[in-house]
Coordinates of C-alpha atoms and ligand atoms in Angstrom, one line a residue:
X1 CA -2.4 -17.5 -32.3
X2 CA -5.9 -16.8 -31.5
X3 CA -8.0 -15.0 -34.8
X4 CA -11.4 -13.8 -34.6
X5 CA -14.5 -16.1 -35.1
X6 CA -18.2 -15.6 -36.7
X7 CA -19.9 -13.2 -35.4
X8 CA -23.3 -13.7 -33.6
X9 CA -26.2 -11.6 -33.9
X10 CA -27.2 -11.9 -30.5
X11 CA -25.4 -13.2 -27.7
X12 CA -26.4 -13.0 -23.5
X13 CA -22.9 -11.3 -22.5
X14 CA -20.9 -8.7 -24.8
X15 CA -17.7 -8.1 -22.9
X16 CA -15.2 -5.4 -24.7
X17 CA -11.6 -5.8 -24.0
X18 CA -10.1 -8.9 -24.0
X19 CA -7.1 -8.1 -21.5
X20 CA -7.3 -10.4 -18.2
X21 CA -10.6 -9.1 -17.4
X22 CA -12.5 -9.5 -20.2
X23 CA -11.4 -12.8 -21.0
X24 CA -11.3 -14.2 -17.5
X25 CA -15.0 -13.1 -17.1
X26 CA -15.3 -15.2 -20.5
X27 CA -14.5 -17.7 -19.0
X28 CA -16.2 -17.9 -15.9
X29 CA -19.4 -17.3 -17.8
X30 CA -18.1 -20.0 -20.2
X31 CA -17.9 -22.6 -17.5
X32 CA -21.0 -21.7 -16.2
X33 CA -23.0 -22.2 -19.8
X34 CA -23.3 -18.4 -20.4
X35 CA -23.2 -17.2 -23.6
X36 CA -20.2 -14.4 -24.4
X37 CA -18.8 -12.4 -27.0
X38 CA -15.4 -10.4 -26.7
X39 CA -15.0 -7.6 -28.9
X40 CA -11.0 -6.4 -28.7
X41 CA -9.7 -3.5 -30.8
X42 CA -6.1 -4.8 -30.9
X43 CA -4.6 -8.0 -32.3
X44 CA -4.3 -11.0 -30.0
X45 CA -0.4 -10.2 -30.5
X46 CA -0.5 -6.6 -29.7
X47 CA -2.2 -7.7 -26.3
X48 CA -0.1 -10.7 -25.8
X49 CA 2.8 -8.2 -26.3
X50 CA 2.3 -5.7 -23.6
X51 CA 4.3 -6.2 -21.0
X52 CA 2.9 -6.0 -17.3
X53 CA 3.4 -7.4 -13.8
X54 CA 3.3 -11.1 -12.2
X55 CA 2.7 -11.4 -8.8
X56 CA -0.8 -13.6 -8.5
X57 CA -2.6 -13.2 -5.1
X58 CA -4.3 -16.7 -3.6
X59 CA -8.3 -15.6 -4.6
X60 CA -6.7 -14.6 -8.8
X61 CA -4.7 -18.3 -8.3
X62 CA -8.4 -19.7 -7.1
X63 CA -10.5 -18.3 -9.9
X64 CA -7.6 -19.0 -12.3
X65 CA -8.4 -22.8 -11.2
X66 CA -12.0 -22.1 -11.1
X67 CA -11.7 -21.0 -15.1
X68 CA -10.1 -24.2 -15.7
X69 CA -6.9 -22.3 -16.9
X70 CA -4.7 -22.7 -13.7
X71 CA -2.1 -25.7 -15.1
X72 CA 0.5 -23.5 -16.3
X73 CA 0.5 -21.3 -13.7
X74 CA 1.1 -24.0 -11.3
X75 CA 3.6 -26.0 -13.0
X76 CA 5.3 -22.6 -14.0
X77 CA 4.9 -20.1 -11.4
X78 CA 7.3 -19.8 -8.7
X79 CA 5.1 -20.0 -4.9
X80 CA 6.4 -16.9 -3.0
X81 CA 6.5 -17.2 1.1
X82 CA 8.0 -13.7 1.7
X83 CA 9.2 -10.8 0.3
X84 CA 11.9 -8.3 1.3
X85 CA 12.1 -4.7 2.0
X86 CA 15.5 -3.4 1.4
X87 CA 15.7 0.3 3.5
X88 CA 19.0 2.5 3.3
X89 CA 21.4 -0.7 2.6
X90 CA 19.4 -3.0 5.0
X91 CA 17.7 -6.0 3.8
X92 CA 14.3 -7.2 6.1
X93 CA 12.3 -10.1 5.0
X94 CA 8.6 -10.1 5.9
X95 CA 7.4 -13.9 6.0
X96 CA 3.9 -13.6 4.2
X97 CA 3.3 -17.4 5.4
X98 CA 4.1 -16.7 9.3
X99 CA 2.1 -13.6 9.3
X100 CA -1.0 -14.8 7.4
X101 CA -1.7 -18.0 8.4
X102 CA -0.1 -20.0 5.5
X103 CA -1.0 -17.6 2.7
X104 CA 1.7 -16.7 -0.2
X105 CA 1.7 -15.4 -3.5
X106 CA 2.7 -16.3 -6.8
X107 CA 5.0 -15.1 -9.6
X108 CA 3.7 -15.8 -12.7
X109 CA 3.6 -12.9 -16.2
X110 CA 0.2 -11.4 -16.3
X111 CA 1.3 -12.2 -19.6
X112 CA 0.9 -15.9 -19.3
X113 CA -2.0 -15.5 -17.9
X114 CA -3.3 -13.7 -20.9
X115 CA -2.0 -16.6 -23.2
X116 CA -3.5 -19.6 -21.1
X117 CA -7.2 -17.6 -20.8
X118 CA -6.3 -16.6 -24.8
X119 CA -5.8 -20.2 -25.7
X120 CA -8.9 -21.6 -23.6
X121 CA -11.2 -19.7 -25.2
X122 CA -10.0 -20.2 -28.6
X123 CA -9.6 -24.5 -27.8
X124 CA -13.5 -23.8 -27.0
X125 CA -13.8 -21.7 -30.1
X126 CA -15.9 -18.8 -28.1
X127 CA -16.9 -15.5 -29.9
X128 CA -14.3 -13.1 -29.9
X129 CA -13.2 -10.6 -32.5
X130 CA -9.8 -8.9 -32.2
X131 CA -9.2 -5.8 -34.4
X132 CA -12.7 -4.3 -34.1
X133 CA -12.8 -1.0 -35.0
X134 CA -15.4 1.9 -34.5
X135 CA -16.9 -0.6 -30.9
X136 CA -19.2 1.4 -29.5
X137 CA -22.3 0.4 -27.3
X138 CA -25.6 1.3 -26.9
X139 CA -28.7 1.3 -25.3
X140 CA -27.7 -0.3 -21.7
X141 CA -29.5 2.6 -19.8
X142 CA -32.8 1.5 -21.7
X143 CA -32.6 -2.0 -21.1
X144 CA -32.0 -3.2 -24.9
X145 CA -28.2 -3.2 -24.7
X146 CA -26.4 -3.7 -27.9
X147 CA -22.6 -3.2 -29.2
X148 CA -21.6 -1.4 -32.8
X149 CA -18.3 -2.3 -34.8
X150 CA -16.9 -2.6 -37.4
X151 CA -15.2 -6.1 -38.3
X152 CA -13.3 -6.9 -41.8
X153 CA -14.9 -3.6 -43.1
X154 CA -18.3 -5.0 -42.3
X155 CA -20.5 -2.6 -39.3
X156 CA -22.1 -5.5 -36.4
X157 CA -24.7 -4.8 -34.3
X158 CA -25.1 -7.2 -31.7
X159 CA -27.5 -7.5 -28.9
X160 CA -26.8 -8.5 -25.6
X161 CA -28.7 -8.7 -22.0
X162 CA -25.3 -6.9 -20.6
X163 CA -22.1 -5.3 -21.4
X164 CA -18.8 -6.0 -19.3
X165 CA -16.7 -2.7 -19.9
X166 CA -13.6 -4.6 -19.6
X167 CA -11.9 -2.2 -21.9
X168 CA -9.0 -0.3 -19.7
X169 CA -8.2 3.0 -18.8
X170 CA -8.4 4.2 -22.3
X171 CA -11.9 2.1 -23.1
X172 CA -15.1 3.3 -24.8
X173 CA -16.9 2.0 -21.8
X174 CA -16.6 4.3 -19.3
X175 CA -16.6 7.6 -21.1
X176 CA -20.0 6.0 -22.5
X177 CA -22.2 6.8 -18.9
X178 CA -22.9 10.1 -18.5
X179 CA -20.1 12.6 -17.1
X180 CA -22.7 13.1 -14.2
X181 CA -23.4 9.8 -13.9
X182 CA -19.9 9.2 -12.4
X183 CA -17.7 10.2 -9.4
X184 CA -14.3 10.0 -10.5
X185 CA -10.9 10.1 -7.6
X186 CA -7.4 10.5 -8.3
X187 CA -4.1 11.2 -7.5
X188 CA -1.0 11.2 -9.9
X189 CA 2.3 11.0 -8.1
X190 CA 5.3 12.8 -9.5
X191 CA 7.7 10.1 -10.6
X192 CA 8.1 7.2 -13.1
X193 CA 9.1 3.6 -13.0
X194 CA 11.9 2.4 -15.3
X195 CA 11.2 -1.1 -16.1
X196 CA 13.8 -3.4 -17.6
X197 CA 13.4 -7.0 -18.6
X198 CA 16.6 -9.2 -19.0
X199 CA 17.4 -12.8 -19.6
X200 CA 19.5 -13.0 -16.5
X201 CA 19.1 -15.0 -13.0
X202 CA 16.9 -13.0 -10.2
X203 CA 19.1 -11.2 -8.2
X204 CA 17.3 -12.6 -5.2
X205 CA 14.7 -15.9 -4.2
X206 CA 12.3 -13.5 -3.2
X207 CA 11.2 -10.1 -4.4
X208 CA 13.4 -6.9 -3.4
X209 CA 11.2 -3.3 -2.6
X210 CA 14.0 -1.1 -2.4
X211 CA 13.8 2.1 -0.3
X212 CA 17.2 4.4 -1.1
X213 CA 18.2 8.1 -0.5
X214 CA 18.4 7.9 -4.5
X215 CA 15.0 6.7 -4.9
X216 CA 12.8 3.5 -5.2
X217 CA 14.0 0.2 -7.1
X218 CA 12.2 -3.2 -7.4
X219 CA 14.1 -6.8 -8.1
X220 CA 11.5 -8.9 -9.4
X221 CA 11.6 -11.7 -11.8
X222 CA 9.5 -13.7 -14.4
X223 CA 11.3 -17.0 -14.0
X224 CA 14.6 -18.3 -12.7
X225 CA 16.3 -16.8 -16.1
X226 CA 14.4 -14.3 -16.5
X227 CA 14.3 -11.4 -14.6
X228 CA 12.5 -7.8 -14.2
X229 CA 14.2 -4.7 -12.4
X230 CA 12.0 -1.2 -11.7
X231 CA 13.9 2.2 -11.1
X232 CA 11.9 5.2 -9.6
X233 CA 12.7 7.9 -12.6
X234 CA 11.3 11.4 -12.8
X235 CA 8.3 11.8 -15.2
X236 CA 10.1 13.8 -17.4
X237 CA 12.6 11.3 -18.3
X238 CA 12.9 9.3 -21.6
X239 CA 13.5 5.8 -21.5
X240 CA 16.5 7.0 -24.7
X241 CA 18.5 8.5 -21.8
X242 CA 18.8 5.3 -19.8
X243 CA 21.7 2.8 -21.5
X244 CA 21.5 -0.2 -20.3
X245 CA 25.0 0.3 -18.5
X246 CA 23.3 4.0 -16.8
X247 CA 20.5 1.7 -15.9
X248 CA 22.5 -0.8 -14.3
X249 CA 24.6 1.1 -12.4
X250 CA 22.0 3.3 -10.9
X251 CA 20.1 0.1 -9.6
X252 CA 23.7 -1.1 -7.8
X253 CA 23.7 2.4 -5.9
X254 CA 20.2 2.1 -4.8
X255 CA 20.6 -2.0 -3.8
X256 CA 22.3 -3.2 -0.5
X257 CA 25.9 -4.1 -0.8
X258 CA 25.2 -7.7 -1.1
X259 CA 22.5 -7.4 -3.9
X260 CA 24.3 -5.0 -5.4
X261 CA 27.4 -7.3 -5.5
X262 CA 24.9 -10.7 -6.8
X263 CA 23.4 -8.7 -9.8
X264 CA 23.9 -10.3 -13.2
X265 CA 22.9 -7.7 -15.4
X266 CA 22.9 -8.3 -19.1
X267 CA 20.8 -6.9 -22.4
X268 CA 17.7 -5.6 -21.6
X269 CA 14.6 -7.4 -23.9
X270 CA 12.1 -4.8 -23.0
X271 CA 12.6 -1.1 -21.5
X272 CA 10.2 1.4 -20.7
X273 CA 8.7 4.1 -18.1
X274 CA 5.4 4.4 -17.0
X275 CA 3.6 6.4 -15.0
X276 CA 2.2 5.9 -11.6
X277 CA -1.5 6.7 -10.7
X278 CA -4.1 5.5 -8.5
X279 CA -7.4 6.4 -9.5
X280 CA -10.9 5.2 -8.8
X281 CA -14.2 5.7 -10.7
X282 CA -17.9 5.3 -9.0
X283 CA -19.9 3.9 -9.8
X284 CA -18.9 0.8 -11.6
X285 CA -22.3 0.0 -12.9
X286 CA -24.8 2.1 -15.3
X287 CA -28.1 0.1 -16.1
X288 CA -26.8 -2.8 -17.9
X289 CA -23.1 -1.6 -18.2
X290 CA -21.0 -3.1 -15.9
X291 CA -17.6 -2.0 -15.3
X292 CA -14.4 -4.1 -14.4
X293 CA -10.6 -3.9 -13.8
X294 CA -8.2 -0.7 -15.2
X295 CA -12.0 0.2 -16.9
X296 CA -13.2 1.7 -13.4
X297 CA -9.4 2.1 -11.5
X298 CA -6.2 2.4 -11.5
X299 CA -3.7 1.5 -9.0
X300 CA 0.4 2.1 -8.6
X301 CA 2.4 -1.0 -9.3
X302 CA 4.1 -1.0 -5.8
X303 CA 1.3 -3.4 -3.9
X304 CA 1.5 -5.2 -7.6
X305 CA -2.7 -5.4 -7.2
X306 CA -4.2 -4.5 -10.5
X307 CA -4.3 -8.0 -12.2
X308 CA -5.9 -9.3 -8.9
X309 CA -8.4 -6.2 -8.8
X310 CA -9.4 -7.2 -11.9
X311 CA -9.8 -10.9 -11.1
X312 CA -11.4 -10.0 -8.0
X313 CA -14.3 -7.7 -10.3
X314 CA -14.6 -10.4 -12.8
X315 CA -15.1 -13.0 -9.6
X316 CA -18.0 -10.8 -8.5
X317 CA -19.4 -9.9 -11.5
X318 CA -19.1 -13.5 -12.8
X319 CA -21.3 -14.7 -9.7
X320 CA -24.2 -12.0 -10.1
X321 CA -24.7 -12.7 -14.2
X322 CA -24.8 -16.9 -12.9
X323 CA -27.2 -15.6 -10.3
X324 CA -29.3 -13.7 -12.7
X325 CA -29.3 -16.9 -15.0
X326 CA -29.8 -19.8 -12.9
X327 CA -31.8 -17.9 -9.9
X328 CA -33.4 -15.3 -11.4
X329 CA -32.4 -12.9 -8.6
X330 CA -30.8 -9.5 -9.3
X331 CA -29.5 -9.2 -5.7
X332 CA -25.9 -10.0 -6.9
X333 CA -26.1 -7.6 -10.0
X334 CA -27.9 -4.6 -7.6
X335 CA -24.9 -5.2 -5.0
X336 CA -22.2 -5.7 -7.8
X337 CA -20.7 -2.0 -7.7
X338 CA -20.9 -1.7 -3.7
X339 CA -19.2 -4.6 -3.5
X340 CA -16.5 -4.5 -6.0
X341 CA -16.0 -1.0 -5.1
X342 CA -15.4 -1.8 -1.2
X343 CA -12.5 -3.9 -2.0
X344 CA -10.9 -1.7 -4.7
X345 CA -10.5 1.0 -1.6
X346 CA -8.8 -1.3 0.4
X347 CA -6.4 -2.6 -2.6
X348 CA -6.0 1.6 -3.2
X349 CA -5.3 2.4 0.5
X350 CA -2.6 -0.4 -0.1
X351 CA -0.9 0.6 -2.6
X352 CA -1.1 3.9 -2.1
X353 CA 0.3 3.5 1.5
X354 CA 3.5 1.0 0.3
X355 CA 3.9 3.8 -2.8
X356 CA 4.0 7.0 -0.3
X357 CA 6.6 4.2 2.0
X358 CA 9.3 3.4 -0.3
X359 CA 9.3 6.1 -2.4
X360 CA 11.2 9.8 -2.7
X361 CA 8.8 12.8 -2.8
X362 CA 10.7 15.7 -4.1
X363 CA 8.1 17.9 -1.9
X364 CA 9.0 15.1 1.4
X365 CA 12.1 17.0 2.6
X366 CA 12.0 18.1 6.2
X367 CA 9.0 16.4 8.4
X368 CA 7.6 14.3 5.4
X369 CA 11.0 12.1 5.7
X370 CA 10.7 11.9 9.1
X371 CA 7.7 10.7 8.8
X372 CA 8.3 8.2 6.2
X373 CA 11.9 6.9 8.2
X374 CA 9.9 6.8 11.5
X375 CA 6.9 4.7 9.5
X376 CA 9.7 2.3 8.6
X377 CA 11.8 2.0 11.7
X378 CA 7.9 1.0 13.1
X379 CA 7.6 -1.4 10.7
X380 CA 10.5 -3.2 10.6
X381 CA 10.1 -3.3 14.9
X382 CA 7.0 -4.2 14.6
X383 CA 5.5 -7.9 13.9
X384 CA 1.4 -6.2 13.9
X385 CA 2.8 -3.9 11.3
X386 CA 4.3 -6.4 8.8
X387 CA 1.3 -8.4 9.2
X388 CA -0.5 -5.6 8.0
X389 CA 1.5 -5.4 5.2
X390 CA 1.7 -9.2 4.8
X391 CA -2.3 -9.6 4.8
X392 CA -2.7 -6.6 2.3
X393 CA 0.2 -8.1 0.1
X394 CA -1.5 -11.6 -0.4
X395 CA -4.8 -10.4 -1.1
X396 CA -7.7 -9.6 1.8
X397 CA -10.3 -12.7 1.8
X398 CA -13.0 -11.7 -0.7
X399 CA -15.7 -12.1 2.0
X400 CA -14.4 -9.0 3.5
X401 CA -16.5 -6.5 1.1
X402 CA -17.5 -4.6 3.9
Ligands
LIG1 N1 -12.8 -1.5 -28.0 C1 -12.4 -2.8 -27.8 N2 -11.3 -3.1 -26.9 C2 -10.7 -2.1 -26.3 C3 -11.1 -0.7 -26.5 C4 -12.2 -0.4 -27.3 N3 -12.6 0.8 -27.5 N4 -10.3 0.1 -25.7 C5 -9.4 -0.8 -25.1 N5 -9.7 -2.0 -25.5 C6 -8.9 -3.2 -25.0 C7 -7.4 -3.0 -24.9 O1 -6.8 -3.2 -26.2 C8 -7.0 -4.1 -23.9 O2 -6.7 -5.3 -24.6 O3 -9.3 -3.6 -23.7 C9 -8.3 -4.3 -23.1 C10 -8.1 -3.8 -21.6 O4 -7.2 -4.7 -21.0 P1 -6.2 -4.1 -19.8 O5 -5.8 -2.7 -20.1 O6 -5.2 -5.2 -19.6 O7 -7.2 -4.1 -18.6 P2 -7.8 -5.2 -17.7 O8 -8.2 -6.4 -18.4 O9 -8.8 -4.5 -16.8 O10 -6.5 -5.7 -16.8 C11 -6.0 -5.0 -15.8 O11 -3.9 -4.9 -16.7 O12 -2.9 -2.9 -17.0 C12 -2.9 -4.0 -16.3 O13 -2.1 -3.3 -14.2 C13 -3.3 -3.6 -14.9 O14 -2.8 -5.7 -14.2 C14 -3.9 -4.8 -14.5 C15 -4.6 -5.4 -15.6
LIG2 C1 6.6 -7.2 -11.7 O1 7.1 -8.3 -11.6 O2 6.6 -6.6 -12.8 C2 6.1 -6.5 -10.5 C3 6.1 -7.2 -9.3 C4 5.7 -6.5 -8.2 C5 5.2 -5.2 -8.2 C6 5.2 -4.6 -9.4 C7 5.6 -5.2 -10.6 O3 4.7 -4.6 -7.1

């Protein structure tokens, strides 16, 4: 298992958070000759631990490759050519391939991804200290950056040309720029998902979005034993009222009658509820901050897009630092949060749109259903529709920033 390594006094990129972000964005800079450190506050276990989505758009696959970390994904990942929306008891398959022009996706843990970027960086034995404590940074609206913490009871200082605020939703990084300083949008929707992991066959080749009078459910998987179901719950639940048996059962009323009858259910590894946000904070750079992934937004699982956001940032970002270094031009660095930010709308829209789709809104009764059953019937009639869905699901071109 990774451990930390000595500390430099200096280095060209301090990057906190070492979740996909931050250490992808190592890596990239790695590959490229630029010096990085990675300051994490948990243990490498803790964030090997955390259980999160796998559904790897082409561009994350690309950079993946790019980092030089893409092997395992290949030889363990399971390609994807379509996925299926299941709506009132009727399965419909939209063919990602057909629609797109040969594009797909791939299932793969976000987790493994973490462990092959995790293990790259300590086979190259790059800076990185897990369980810093007290990380806070300074001076990046001055131009003489640096990052404080607090390492084996010892306080670092260490200076940097930038910090990458790669730190999440609950980081230092953002709260660090000035309240008005930032523009921050959001909506919270009023329901949970109940995830469950189980060492059992996927009920299904493909992944299952399931629309139901009873609410949303998800078939997904992590390999061809392992597999990962989703429940829509309300917010107030507690993942102690769900038995495994409860759980099971409500996810055979929600699935068609063939699904339903093809489940192998068994004990569940992991269980847990989380909540479902989209949120979006502008701008995503502050002087020599510069913000990436969960850091600067948040999307709903549903369009499974917040590992590839984050890739996507890291891609960007990655290219304006190499710009800075080997062309001494800014242009990448100036254009960094325009650019990101163009992108994360369309990923929001996305997911946002598939969430308000496939899901039940207590306050929806009356026209709001309507609207959502006529939205489907349209969908499932329509081929320009579902390849609208198709070209949003495997990931828009990273060209298309405007
Ligand atoms: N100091 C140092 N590290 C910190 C701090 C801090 N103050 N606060 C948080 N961190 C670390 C967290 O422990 C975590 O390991 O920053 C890391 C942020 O990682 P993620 O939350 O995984 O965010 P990101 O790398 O942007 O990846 C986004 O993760 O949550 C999923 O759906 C999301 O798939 C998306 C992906
Ligand atoms: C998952 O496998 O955990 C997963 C897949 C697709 C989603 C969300 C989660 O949209």
């Amino acid at each position: 298992m990774p451990h930390s390594t000595p500390i430099p006094s200096r280095t060209q990129v301090a990057i906190i958070g070492a979740g996909p972000a931050g250490l992808l964005l190592g890596q990239l800079l790695h590959c490229a000759g630029i010096d990085t450190l990675i300051v994490e506050r948990q243990s490498a276990e803790h964030v090997l631990g955390r259980i999160r989505a796998g559904v790897i758009e082409q561009t994350t696959a690309d950079a993946l490759d790019r980092a030089g970390v893409g092997a395992r994904m290949h030889r363990e990942g399971l390609p994807h050519d379509g996925v299926e929306l299941c709506v009132d008891g009727q399965r419909h398959r939209i063919d990602l391939v057909g629609l797109t022009g040969g594009k797909r996706v791939v299932v793969y843990g976000q987790t493994e991804v973490t462990r092959d970027l995790m293990d790259a960086r300590a086979a190259a034995k790059l800076p990185t200290v897990y369980e810093a404590q007290e990380v806070s940074i300074h001076g990046f609206e001055s131009g003489k950056p640096f990052v404080r913490f607090r390492s084996n009871g010892e306080l670092h200082d260490v200076a940097c040309d930038f910090i990458a605020g790669c730190d999440g939703f609950h980081g230092v990084c953002r709260p660090s720029i000035p309240a008005s300083a930032l523009h921050t949008f959001e909506r919270v929707y009023p329901f949970g998902w109940l995830g469950v992991l189980v060492d059992a066959p996927p009920v299904s080749d493909e992944l299952i979005y399931v629309r139901s009078p009873r609410g949303f459910a998800l078939c997904s998987m992590r390999s061809r034993t392992r597999s990962r179901y989703y429940l829509q719950c309300p917010l107030n639940n507690k993942v102690e009222q769900w038995s495994d048996v409860a759980f099971w059962d409500e996810l055979r009323r929600r699935l068609d009658p063939q699904a339903a009858a093809d489940l192998v259910t068994g004990p569940s590894i992991e269980k847990s509820i989380a909540p479902l946000r989209s949120f979006v904070s502008e701008p995503m750079r502050f002087g020599k901050l510069f913000l990436a992934g969960d850091a600067a937004h948040i999307v709903p699982p549903t369009g499974a897009k917040g590992l590839n956001l984050a890739a996507s940032d890291v891609l960007l970002l990655a290219d304006a630092m190499i710009e800075h270094y080997d062309e001494h031009s800014d242009a990448g660095l100036d254009h960094y949060s325009a650019h990101a930010l163009a992108r994360v709308w369309k990923a929001e829209r996305f997911s946002w749109w598939l969430t308000s789709l496939m899901h039940n809104f207590p306050e929806n009764a009356g026209f709001g259903e309507r609207m959502q059953e006529a939205e489907l019937a349209y969908l499932m009639g329509s081929r320009a529709a579902q390849q609208v869905l198709a070209e949003n699901y495997v990931g828009l071109p990273m060209d298309a920033r405007r």
